[in-house]
C-alpha cells in the first residue's frame, strides 16, 4: 500500500506542475502603448504621493483642540481659588480602509469622495456632514476616466451613496446619505462660525462663551450634554462653549462623570450644600474670578434663591434662569399665593385669604410686572404660636404649617389638633430659620399636578403640558407621570391658562412649572 500511495502523490505533483506551466504559456504579452500617449497621461499602478499641502486619500489628518491653560491660581483655604484644567487624552480615529481600485480615482465627484473622520470635540468649524472630495491641484496630472471598469464604478458609487460618518458627543455614527441626507440638510437652517456671529445675527448684545455650573451630578451632566449638542449643530464644534464646574472632595473621590465632561473645575469645601453649591456668595465670587459670562444653577441647591440672580446681575454676569423678582414672586409661597389671588386663581383657605395687589392686565401690556408690597405680604404670615392657633381655628383642622422659604420636604408639618400645634410650629421655625410662616388648610385625598411652562424675556409664555406628581414620600416626589390623565381635558386646559397667566404677570423667564392640587 505504501508504494502505491507514494506513486499517487508523485503523479499529483506532476499534474500540478503541468497545469501551472500551461497557464503561463497561455497568458498574453502586454503591448507597450506608451508611444501613442504623452508622458503626462500615464497612470501609475500604485497610489501617487500627494503634492505638498494635500493629504493622501487613505489617511486623515487628526485635529486636536487647543485647550485653555490653567486659570488663575487663587487658594480655597486662604481666600483664594484654584482653577484646574481637566485633561482628556487626544483620541485618534483610524482612516477608512481602501482598496487599490479606490486609490485610482476618476475625475467624477463620486469617484473622488472620501469620508472625513472628525471627533465631536475637534476644533474644526467646517461642515462635517459633507464628505470631502480630493481635488487635485492645478498643474497636477489628471487621472484617466476609464481607469475603473463599469462593475467597479457601480460598486464605488453604491458605497459613496450608502452612508457617511457623523460625529457626535457619544461617538461616531453612520448616517444614511441620499434622500435621508437631504432631509437632514433641509431641517438645519444654517450654521455660524462663533457665538459672537450667532448673537449678532439675532440682534443680541451679550456673548456667552464660558459658563459656570453651580451644581453637580446628573444636573451638571445634562446641562453640558444639551448645550454641547446644540453647539455642535450650530457651530460644528461642541467645545465652542466652555464649562467650569464646582467640585467638592466627595465628588472628586467618587470620580463623578460631570468632572470629566467639564473644561475646568474649581475645588470647593465639602460637607453640607451651604458650604458649596447653595453658598450664593461663593458662587458669585467664583464667577467673577474665573471669569465667566453666565451661571447655571440647575435645580435644588441655590437655584431657587432670589439672591443669586440679584448679585450676579450687579456683577454683570448673566443668570440662566428667571430674574430675582420673578423668582421671589412665584418661588415664595406667601407671595405666590397673593399673586394667584390677584389673578383670580382659586386657592385653598389660608392665613392670607382675600389678600390682593392693586394690579390690572393693562399694566402688563405696558411692561409693569406685579410685585407684592411688604405690608400686604406680612398680613399673610403668622408671627408666633398664639397668632398661628387663632388662624388655625378660623381655617379649621387639619391644617398645615408651612415655612414660606421651605422646600424639599423641609419646613412643613401637618397638625390635627390645637394640642399639637405649638410643638410643630417650633419645629418648622427650627428647620428653616428666619423664614416667614403661614397656615393653610390641608387638602385631603388630592392629586399633585404640575403644569410645565416656558417663557422668554419678551413677555411670551407657553404651556408644555403637565405631569402627575402625586406619588411622594416625605413630601418629596418619587415618580412623575406624564401626561396627567387623572384630570379632565377641560380642567387641565384651565390649569394651563392659570400657569401661563402667572408667568406673564411676574415676567418669568426660562423653564418652570406651576404646582396645582386637584381635589
Coordinates of C-alpha atoms in Angstrom, one line a residue:
X1 CA 0.0 0.0 0.0
X2 CA 2.8 2.4 0.8
X3 CA 4.4 2.3 -2.7
X4 CA 1.0 2.9 -4.3
X5 CA 0.3 5.9 -2.1
X6 CA 3.8 7.4 -2.9
X7 CA 3.3 6.8 -6.6
X8 CA -0.1 8.6 -6.5
X9 CA 1.4 11.6 -4.7
X10 CA 4.2 11.9 -7.3
X11 CA 1.6 11.8 -10.1
X12 CA -0.4 14.5 -8.4
X13 CA 2.6 16.8 -8.1
X14 CA 3.5 16.3 -11.7
X15 CA -0.1 17.2 -12.7
X16 CA 0.0 20.4 -10.8
X17 CA 3.3 21.4 -12.4
X18 CA 1.9 20.7 -15.8
X19 CA -1.2 22.9 -15.1
X20 CA 1.0 25.9 -13.9
X21 CA 3.2 25.7 -17.0
X22 CA 0.2 25.6 -19.3
X23 CA -1.3 28.7 -17.7
X24 CA 1.9 30.7 -18.0
X25 CA 2.2 29.9 -21.7
X26 CA -1.4 30.9 -22.4
X27 CA -1.0 34.5 -20.8
X28 CA -0.9 37.3 -23.5
X29 CA 2.0 39.6 -23.6
X30 CA 1.1 43.2 -22.7
X31 CA 1.7 45.7 -25.5
X32 CA 3.6 48.8 -24.9
X33 CA 1.2 51.7 -25.6
X34 CA 3.4 54.4 -24.3
X35 CA 4.3 55.6 -27.8
X36 CA 0.8 56.9 -28.6
X37 CA 0.3 58.9 -25.3
X38 CA 2.2 61.8 -23.8
X39 CA 4.0 61.2 -20.6
X40 CA 1.6 63.3 -18.6
X41 CA -1.3 61.0 -19.4
X42 CA 0.2 57.8 -17.8
X43 CA -1.3 56.4 -14.6
X44 CA 1.0 54.7 -12.1
X45 CA -0.3 51.3 -10.9
X46 CA 0.3 52.4 -7.3
X47 CA -1.2 55.4 -5.5
X48 CA 0.8 58.6 -6.2
X49 CA 2.0 60.5 -3.2
X50 CA 0.1 63.7 -2.8
X51 CA 1.7 67.1 -3.5
X52 CA 2.7 69.4 -0.6
X53 CA -0.3 70.8 1.2
X54 CA -2.6 67.8 0.5
X55 CA -3.3 64.6 2.4
X56 CA -3.4 61.1 1.0
X57 CA -6.9 59.7 0.4
X58 CA -6.1 56.8 2.8
X59 CA -5.0 59.0 5.7
X60 CA -7.0 61.7 7.5
X61 CA -5.3 64.5 9.4
X62 CA -6.1 64.4 13.1
X63 CA -7.3 67.5 14.7
X64 CA -6.7 68.4 18.4
X65 CA -8.3 71.2 20.1
X66 CA -6.2 73.9 21.9
X67 CA -7.3 73.8 25.4
X68 CA -7.1 76.8 27.6
X69 CA -4.3 76.7 30.1
X70 CA -5.0 76.6 33.8
X71 CA -6.8 79.6 35.1
X72 CA -5.5 81.9 37.9
X73 CA -4.2 80.1 40.9
X74 CA -6.4 81.6 43.6
X75 CA -6.2 79.4 47.2
X76 CA -9.6 78.0 48.9
X77 CA -8.1 77.9 52.4
X78 CA -6.6 81.4 52.2
X79 CA -9.5 83.1 50.4
X80 CA -8.0 82.2 47.0
X81 CA -9.4 79.9 44.4
X82 CA -7.6 77.2 42.5
X83 CA -8.8 76.6 39.0
X84 CA -7.7 73.3 37.4
X85 CA -7.9 72.2 33.8
X86 CA -9.5 68.8 33.0
X87 CA -7.1 67.0 30.7
X88 CA -8.5 64.3 28.4
X89 CA -6.4 62.1 26.1
X90 CA -6.5 63.1 22.5
X91 CA -8.4 60.4 20.7
X92 CA -7.2 59.1 17.3
X93 CA -9.6 57.9 14.7
X94 CA -8.2 55.5 12.1
X95 CA -8.7 56.3 8.5
X96 CA -11.1 54.3 6.4
X97 CA -9.7 51.1 4.7
X98 CA -9.5 51.4 1.0
X99 CA -8.8 49.1 -1.9
X100 CA -6.4 49.7 -4.7
X101 CA -9.3 50.4 -7.0
X102 CA -10.5 53.4 -5.0
X103 CA -7.0 54.8 -4.9
X104 CA -7.1 55.0 -8.7
X105 CA -9.9 57.6 -8.6
X106 CA -11.7 59.0 -11.6
X107 CA -12.5 62.7 -12.3
X108 CA -16.2 62.3 -11.4
X109 CA -17.3 63.5 -7.9
X110 CA -18.5 60.1 -6.9
X111 CA -15.0 58.7 -7.5
X112 CA -13.2 61.3 -5.6
X113 CA -15.4 61.2 -2.4
X114 CA -13.9 60.1 0.8
X115 CA -15.1 60.1 4.4
X116 CA -13.7 62.6 6.8
X117 CA -13.4 61.3 10.4
X118 CA -13.6 64.2 12.9
X119 CA -14.2 63.9 16.6
X120 CA -17.1 65.8 18.0
X121 CA -14.6 67.7 20.3
X122 CA -12.4 68.9 17.4
X123 CA -11.7 72.5 16.7
X124 CA -12.9 72.2 13.1
X125 CA -15.7 74.5 12.2
X126 CA -16.4 73.2 8.7
X127 CA -19.4 71.1 7.7
X128 CA -18.5 67.6 8.9
X129 CA -21.6 66.0 7.5
X130 CA -20.5 66.5 3.9
X131 CA -17.9 64.1 2.5
X132 CA -14.6 65.7 1.4
X133 CA -13.5 65.4 -2.2
X134 CA -9.9 65.1 -3.1
X135 CA -9.4 67.9 -5.6
X136 CA -6.0 67.7 -7.4
X137 CA -4.1 70.9 -7.5
X138 CA -3.7 72.9 -10.7
X139 CA -0.9 71.5 -12.8
X140 CA -1.1 68.0 -11.3
X141 CA -1.7 65.1 -13.8
X142 CA -5.4 64.3 -14.1
X143 CA -6.3 60.6 -13.8
X144 CA -7.9 58.8 -16.7
X145 CA -11.7 58.5 -16.5
X146 CA -11.6 54.9 -17.8
X147 CA -9.3 53.6 -15.1
X148 CA -12.1 51.6 -13.5
X149 CA -14.3 49.0 -15.1
X150 CA -18.1 49.6 -15.2
X151 CA -18.6 47.0 -12.4
X152 CA -16.0 48.7 -10.2
X153 CA -17.6 52.1 -10.9
X154 CA -21.1 50.9 -9.9
X155 CA -19.7 49.4 -6.7
X156 CA -17.8 52.6 -5.8
X157 CA -20.9 54.7 -6.5
X158 CA -23.1 52.5 -4.3
X159 CA -20.6 52.7 -1.5
X160 CA -20.4 56.5 -1.7
X161 CA -24.3 56.8 -1.6
X162 CA -24.7 54.3 1.2
X163 CA -23.6 56.1 4.4
X164 CA -21.3 58.6 5.9
X165 CA -19.9 59.3 9.3
X166 CA -21.5 61.8 11.6
X167 CA -19.5 62.8 14.7
X168 CA -21.4 63.4 17.9
X169 CA -20.9 63.6 21.7
X170 CA -21.4 59.9 22.1
X171 CA -19.0 58.9 19.3
X172 CA -19.1 58.4 15.5
X173 CA -22.4 57.3 13.9
X174 CA -23.3 56.2 10.5
X175 CA -25.8 58.4 8.7
X176 CA -27.6 57.5 5.5
X177 CA -27.0 59.7 2.5
X178 CA -29.2 60.4 -0.4
X179 CA -32.8 61.2 0.4
X180 CA -32.2 60.9 4.2
X181 CA -29.2 63.2 3.9
X182 CA -31.2 65.9 2.0
X183 CA -33.9 65.8 4.7
X184 CA -31.3 66.4 7.3
X185 CA -29.9 69.4 5.4
X186 CA -33.4 70.9 5.0
X187 CA -34.0 70.7 8.7
X188 CA -30.8 72.5 9.6
X189 CA -31.4 76.2 8.7
X190 CA -27.8 77.5 8.9
X191 CA -24.6 77.3 10.9
X192 CA -22.4 80.1 12.2
X193 CA -18.8 80.2 13.0
X194 CA -18.8 81.5 16.5
X195 CA -21.2 82.6 19.4
X196 CA -20.4 86.3 18.5
X197 CA -21.7 85.8 15.0
X198 CA -24.8 84.0 16.4
X199 CA -25.5 86.9 18.8
X200 CA -25.0 89.4 16.0
X201 CA -27.3 87.6 13.6
X202 CA -30.2 87.5 16.1
X203 CA -29.7 91.1 17.3
X204 CA -28.4 90.2 20.8
X205 CA -26.0 92.2 22.9
X206 CA -24.2 89.6 25.2
X207 CA -21.9 86.9 24.0
X208 CA -21.6 83.8 26.3
X209 CA -18.6 81.6 25.7
X210 CA -17.9 80.3 29.3
X211 CA -20.5 79.1 31.8
X212 CA -20.1 78.2 35.5
X213 CA -22.3 75.3 36.5
X214 CA -23.2 75.8 40.2
X215 CA -24.5 72.2 40.6
X216 CA -23.2 68.6 40.4
X217 CA -24.3 65.1 39.5
X218 CA -26.9 64.5 36.8
X219 CA -28.0 68.1 36.6
X220 CA -24.5 69.2 35.5
X221 CA -24.2 66.3 33.1
X222 CA -27.5 67.1 31.4
X223 CA -26.7 70.7 31.1
X224 CA -23.3 70.2 29.4
X225 CA -24.6 67.4 27.2
X226 CA -27.5 69.5 25.9
X227 CA -25.5 72.7 25.3
X228 CA -22.7 70.8 23.6
X229 CA -25.2 69.0 21.3
X230 CA -26.6 72.4 20.3
X231 CA -23.2 73.9 19.9
X232 CA -22.2 71.2 17.5
X233 CA -25.3 71.6 15.4
X234 CA -24.9 75.3 15.3
X235 CA -21.1 75.9 15.2
X236 CA -19.9 72.5 14.0
X237 CA -17.8 72.4 17.2
X238 CA -19.2 71.2 20.5
X239 CA -16.4 72.8 22.5
X240 CA -17.3 76.3 21.4
X241 CA -18.8 77.0 24.8
X242 CA -16.6 76.1 27.8
X243 CA -17.8 74.9 31.1
X244 CA -16.4 75.4 34.6
X245 CA -17.7 73.2 37.4
X246 CA -17.5 73.3 41.2
X247 CA -16.1 70.1 42.8
X248 CA -16.2 69.0 46.4
X249 CA -13.7 66.5 47.8
X250 CA -16.6 64.0 47.9
X251 CA -17.3 64.5 44.2
X252 CA -13.6 64.2 43.4
X253 CA -13.3 61.0 45.4
X254 CA -16.3 59.5 43.6
X255 CA -14.8 60.4 40.2
X256 CA -18.1 62.0 39.2
X257 CA -18.9 62.0 35.5
X258 CA -19.6 65.7 35.3
X259 CA -16.0 66.5 36.3
X260 CA -14.6 64.6 33.3
X261 CA -17.0 66.4 30.9
X262 CA -16.0 69.9 32.1
X263 CA -13.2 72.0 30.7
X264 CA -12.1 73.4 34.1
X265 CA -13.1 72.6 37.7
X266 CA -12.8 74.7 40.9
X267 CA -12.3 72.8 44.2
X268 CA -14.8 74.0 46.9
X269 CA -15.3 73.0 50.5
X270 CA -17.1 69.7 51.2
X271 CA -19.9 69.0 53.7
X272 CA -23.4 70.4 53.5
X273 CA -24.5 72.3 50.4
X274 CA -24.4 75.6 52.4
X275 CA -20.6 75.3 52.1
X276 CA -20.6 74.8 48.3
X277 CA -23.5 74.6 45.8
X278 CA -26.0 76.5 47.9
X279 CA -23.5 79.2 49.0
X280 CA -24.5 82.2 46.9
X281 CA -21.5 84.4 47.9
X282 CA -19.1 81.6 47.0
X283 CA -20.8 81.1 43.6
X284 CA -20.7 84.8 42.8
X285 CA -17.0 85.0 43.9
X286 CA -16.0 82.1 41.6
X287 CA -18.0 83.5 38.7
X288 CA -16.2 86.9 39.0
X289 CA -12.7 85.5 39.4
X290 CA -12.7 82.9 36.6
X291 CA -14.3 85.0 34.9
X292 CA -17.4 83.6 33.2
X293 CA -20.2 85.2 31.3
X294 CA -23.1 83.2 32.7
X295 CA -24.0 80.9 35.6
X296 CA -26.4 77.9 35.5
X297 CA -27.7 76.7 38.9
X298 CA -29.8 73.8 37.7
X299 CA -32.3 72.6 40.3
X300 CA -32.0 72.4 44.0
X301 CA -29.2 74.0 46.0
X302 CA -29.2 77.7 45.2
X303 CA -31.3 77.5 42.0
X304 CA -34.4 79.0 43.8
X305 CA -32.6 81.6 45.9
X306 CA -33.5 85.1 44.5
X307 CA -30.3 86.5 46.0
X308 CA -28.2 84.6 43.4
X309 CA -29.6 86.3 40.2
X310 CA -29.6 89.6 42.0
X311 CA -25.9 89.5 42.9
X312 CA -24.9 88.1 39.5
X313 CA -26.8 90.9 37.8
X314 CA -25.0 93.5 39.8
X315 CA -21.7 91.9 38.8
X316 CA -22.6 92.0 35.1
X317 CA -22.9 88.2 34.8
X318 CA -26.0 86.5 33.2
X319 CA -28.1 84.1 35.3
X320 CA -29.5 81.3 33.1
X321 CA -32.9 81.4 34.6
X322 CA -35.6 83.8 35.8
X323 CA -34.9 87.2 37.4
X324 CA -34.8 87.7 41.1
X325 CA -38.1 89.5 41.2
X326 CA -39.9 86.8 39.2
X327 CA -38.2 84.1 41.3
X328 CA -39.4 85.6 44.5
X329 CA -42.9 86.3 43.3
X330 CA -43.5 82.7 42.3
X331 CA -40.9 80.9 44.5
X332 CA -42.0 82.4 47.8
X333 CA -45.1 80.5 49.0
X334 CA -46.8 83.6 50.6
X335 CA -46.1 85.9 47.7
X336 CA -47.2 83.3 45.0
X337 CA -50.5 82.8 46.8
X338 CA -51.2 86.5 46.9
X339 CA -50.3 86.8 43.2
X340 CA -52.6 83.9 42.4
X341 CA -55.5 85.5 44.2
X342 CA -54.8 88.8 42.4
X343 CA -55.0 86.9 39.1
X344 CA -58.4 85.3 40.1
X345 CA -57.0 81.8 40.5
X346 CA -58.7 79.8 43.3
X347 CA -56.6 78.9 46.3
X348 CA -57.1 76.8 49.5
X349 CA -58.2 78.7 52.6
X350 CA -55.0 80.0 54.4
X351 CA -53.9 82.8 56.8
X352 CA -53.8 85.3 53.9
X353 CA -57.1 84.5 52.2
X354 CA -58.5 87.5 50.3
X355 CA -55.2 89.5 50.1
X356 CA -54.7 91.1 46.7
X357 CA -52.4 93.6 45.0
X358 CA -53.6 96.6 43.0
X359 CA -52.8 95.4 39.5
X360 CA -54.7 95.3 36.2
X361 CA -53.9 93.5 33.0
X362 CA -53.2 96.8 31.2
X363 CA -50.1 97.1 33.4
X364 CA -48.7 94.0 31.8
X365 CA -49.1 95.5 28.3
X366 CA -47.1 98.5 29.5
X367 CA -44.3 96.2 30.9
X368 CA -45.2 96.8 34.5
X369 CA -44.9 93.5 36.4
X370 CA -46.7 92.6 39.5
X371 CA -45.0 92.9 42.9
X372 CA -46.2 92.2 46.4
X373 CA -45.7 95.1 48.9
X374 CA -44.2 94.2 52.2
X375 CA -47.2 95.4 54.2
X376 CA -49.6 93.1 52.3
X377 CA -47.0 90.3 52.5
X378 CA -46.8 90.5 56.3
X379 CA -50.6 90.2 56.6
X380 CA -50.5 86.7 55.2
X381 CA -47.9 85.5 57.8
X382 CA -48.2 84.4 61.4
X383 CA -45.6 85.8 63.8
X384 CA -46.0 83.5 66.8
X385 CA -47.8 80.4 68.2
X386 CA -50.8 82.4 69.5
X387 CA -51.4 84.0 66.2
X388 CA -51.0 80.7 64.4
X389 CA -53.5 79.0 66.8
X390 CA -56.1 81.7 66.0
X391 CA -55.6 81.3 62.3
X392 CA -55.8 77.5 62.5
X393 CA -59.1 77.8 64.5
X394 CA -60.5 80.1 61.8
X395 CA -59.4 77.8 58.9
X396 CA -60.4 74.6 60.6
X397 CA -58.3 71.5 61.4
X398 CA -56.5 69.6 59.9
X399 CA -54.1 72.4 58.8
X400 CA -50.5 72.5 57.5
X401 CA -47.8 74.8 59.0
X402 CA -45.5 75.9 56.2
X403 CA -42.3 77.9 56.0
X404 CA -42.6 80.3 53.1
X405 CA -39.0 79.7 52.1
X406 CA -39.0 76.0 52.7
X407 CA -38.8 73.2 50.2
X408 CA -37.6 69.7 49.6
X409 CA -39.8 68.3 52.4
X410 CA -38.4 70.8 54.9
X411 CA -40.4 73.4 56.8
X412 CA -43.8 71.6 56.6
X413 CA -45.9 70.0 59.3
X414 CA -49.4 68.5 59.4
X415 CA -51.4 69.4 62.5
X416 CA -54.6 67.5 63.5
X417 CA -55.4 69.4 66.8
X418 CA -54.6 72.5 68.7
X419 CA -52.6 70.5 71.3
X420 CA -50.0 69.5 68.7
X421 CA -49.8 73.0 67.2
X422 CA -47.1 74.6 69.4
X423 CA -44.6 71.8 69.1
X424 CA -44.9 71.5 65.3
X425 CA -44.7 75.3 64.9
X426 CA -41.4 75.4 66.7
X427 CA -40.1 72.5 64.5
X428 CA -40.9 74.5 61.4
X429 CA -39.1 77.5 62.8
X430 CA -36.0 75.4 63.5
X431 CA -35.9 73.7 60.1
X432 CA -36.0 76.9 58.1
X433 CA -34.5 79.7 60.4
X434 CA -35.7 83.2 59.7
X435 CA -38.4 82.2 57.2
X436 CA -41.9 83.6 57.4
X437 CA -44.5 81.1 58.4
X438 CA -48.2 80.8 57.3
X439 CA -51.1 78.4 57.9
X440 CA -53.0 76.6 55.2
X441 CA -55.9 74.1 55.1
X442 CA -54.8 70.5 54.4
X443 CA -56.0 69.3 51.1
X444 CA -57.0 65.7 51.8
X445 CA -57.1 63.0 49.1
X446 CA -55.8 65.5 46.5
X447 CA -53.7 64.8 43.4
X448 CA -50.5 66.9 43.0
X449 CA -50.5 68.1 39.3
X450 CA -47.9 70.3 37.7
X451 CA -48.1 72.4 34.6
X452 CA -44.8 73.0 32.8
X453 CA -44.2 76.4 31.3
X454 CA -41.6 78.1 29.1
X455 CA -41.2 81.9 28.9
X456 CA -38.9 84.4 27.3
X457 CA -37.8 87.9 28.2
X458 CA -40.2 89.4 25.6
X459 CA -43.3 88.5 27.6
X460 CA -44.2 85.3 25.7
X461 CA -45.1 82.2 27.7
X462 CA -46.5 78.8 26.7
X463 CA -47.6 75.7 28.4
X464 CA -45.6 72.4 27.8
X465 CA -48.4 70.2 29.0
X466 CA -48.2 68.7 32.5
X467 CA -47.5 65.7 34.8
X468 CA -48.9 63.9 37.8
X469 CA -46.6 64.0 40.8
X470 CA -48.9 62.5 43.4
X471 CA -46.6 59.6 44.3
X472 CA -44.5 61.1 47.1
X473 CA -42.5 60.1 50.2
X474 CA -41.9 62.6 52.9
X475 CA -43.3 65.4 50.7
X476 CA -40.7 64.5 48.0
X477 CA -41.8 63.4 44.6
X478 CA -40.8 59.8 43.7
X479 CA -42.5 59.3 40.3
X480 CA -43.7 61.9 37.8
X481 CA -46.3 60.6 35.3
X482 CA -46.9 62.3 32.0
X483 CA -49.4 63.1 30.6
X484 CA -51.6 63.9 33.6
X485 CA -54.6 61.8 32.6
X486 CA -56.4 62.0 36.0
X487 CA -57.7 65.4 35.2
X488 CA -60.4 66.0 32.6
X489 CA -59.1 67.8 29.5
X490 CA -61.2 70.9 30.2
X491 CA -59.9 71.1 33.7
X492 CA -56.3 70.7 32.7
X493 CA -56.7 73.3 30.0
X494 CA -57.9 75.7 32.6
X495 CA -54.8 74.9 34.7
X496 CA -52.6 75.6 31.8
X497 CA -54.2 79.0 31.3
X498 CA -53.7 79.8 35.0
X499 CA -50.0 78.8 34.8
X500 CA -49.4 80.9 31.7
X501 CA -51.1 83.9 33.2
X502 CA -49.0 83.7 36.4
X503 CA -45.8 83.5 34.3
X504 CA -46.7 86.6 32.3
X505 CA -47.8 88.6 35.3
X506 CA -44.4 88.3 37.1
X507 CA -42.2 88.5 33.9
X508 CA -41.0 84.9 34.3
X509 CA -38.1 83.9 32.0
X510 CA -36.8 80.3 31.3
X511 CA -38.4 77.0 32.1
X512 CA -40.5 76.3 35.2
X513 CA -43.6 74.6 36.5
X514 CA -46.8 75.6 38.4
X515 CA -48.0 73.1 41.1
X516 CA -51.8 72.9 41.4
X517 CA -53.7 70.5 43.7
X518 CA -56.6 68.6 42.1
X519 CA -59.3 68.0 44.7

